[in-house]
XYZ file of C-alpha atoms in Angstrom:
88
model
C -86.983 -182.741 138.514
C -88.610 -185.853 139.823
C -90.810 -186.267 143.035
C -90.630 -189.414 144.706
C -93.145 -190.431 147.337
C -92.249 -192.876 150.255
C -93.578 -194.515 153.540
C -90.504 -194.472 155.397
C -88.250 -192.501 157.499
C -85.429 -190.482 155.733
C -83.123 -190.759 158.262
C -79.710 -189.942 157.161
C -80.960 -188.691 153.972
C -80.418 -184.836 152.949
C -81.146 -182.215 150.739
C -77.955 -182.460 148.255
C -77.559 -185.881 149.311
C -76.536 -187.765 145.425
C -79.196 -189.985 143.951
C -77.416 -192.911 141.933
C -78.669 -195.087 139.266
C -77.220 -198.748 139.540
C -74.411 -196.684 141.242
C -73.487 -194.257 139.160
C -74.490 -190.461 140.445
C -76.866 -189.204 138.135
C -78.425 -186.079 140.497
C -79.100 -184.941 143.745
C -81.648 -184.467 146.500
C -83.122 -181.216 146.037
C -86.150 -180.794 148.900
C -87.601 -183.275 151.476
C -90.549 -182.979 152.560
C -93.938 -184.370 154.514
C -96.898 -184.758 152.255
C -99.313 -182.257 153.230
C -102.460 -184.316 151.811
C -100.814 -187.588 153.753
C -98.580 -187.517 156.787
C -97.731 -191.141 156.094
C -95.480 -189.818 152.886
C -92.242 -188.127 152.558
C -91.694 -186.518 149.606
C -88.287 -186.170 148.246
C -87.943 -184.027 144.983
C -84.731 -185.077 142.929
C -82.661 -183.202 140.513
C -81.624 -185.953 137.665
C -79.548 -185.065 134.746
C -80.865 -184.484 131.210
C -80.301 -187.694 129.599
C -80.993 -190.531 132.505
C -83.132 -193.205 131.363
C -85.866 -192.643 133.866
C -88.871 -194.879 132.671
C -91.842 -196.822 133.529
C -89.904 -199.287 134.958
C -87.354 -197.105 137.202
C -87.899 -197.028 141.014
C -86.166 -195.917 143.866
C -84.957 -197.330 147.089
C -83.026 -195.282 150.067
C -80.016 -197.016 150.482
C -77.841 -196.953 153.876
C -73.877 -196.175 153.401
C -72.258 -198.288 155.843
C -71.286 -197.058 159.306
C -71.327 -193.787 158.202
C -75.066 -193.737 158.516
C -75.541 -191.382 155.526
C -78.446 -192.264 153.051
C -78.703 -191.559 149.323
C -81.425 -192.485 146.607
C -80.903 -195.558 144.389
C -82.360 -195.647 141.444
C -82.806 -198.743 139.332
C -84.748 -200.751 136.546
C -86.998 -203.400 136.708
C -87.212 -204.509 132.981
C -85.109 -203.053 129.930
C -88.274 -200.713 128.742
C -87.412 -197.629 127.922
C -90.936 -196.009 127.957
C -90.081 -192.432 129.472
C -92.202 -191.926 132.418
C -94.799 -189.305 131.827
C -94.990 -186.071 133.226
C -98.253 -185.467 135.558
């Protein structure tokens, strides 16, 4: 489980909606929620498969599906590092 913390609306975007990394479905939205400590943030926690190169350099973007208006999570990578991100 990852937590992802954004200043935007999540319009469109749903709890089971799929999170995909460079397109390929590698989880799913599991909660969505306001940040308590800052109304400013949504906090979406995602369910990723064991294996998914989630580093240092992954981030994530909502991205729109056409006129459908349904949202998922992209995930992608800025460099080719694969430094695991750390756990908090």
């Amino acid at each position: 489980t990852y937590a992802v913390h954004i200043r935007e609306a999540v319009a469109g975007l749903s709890e089971q909606s799929p999170v995909k990394y460079n397109g390929v479905k590698v989880g799913v939205v599991n909660k969505i929620q306001l940040n308590r400590h800052d109304p400013r943030q949504v906090v979406i926690l995602l369910h990723i498969e064991e294996g998914t190169p989630i580093t240092d350099s992954t981030s994530a973007t909502l991205i729109s599906q056409g006129i459908t208006g349904t949202t998922y999570v992209g995930l992608s990578a800025s460099t080719d590092n694969l430094t695991p991100l750390r756990a908090l």
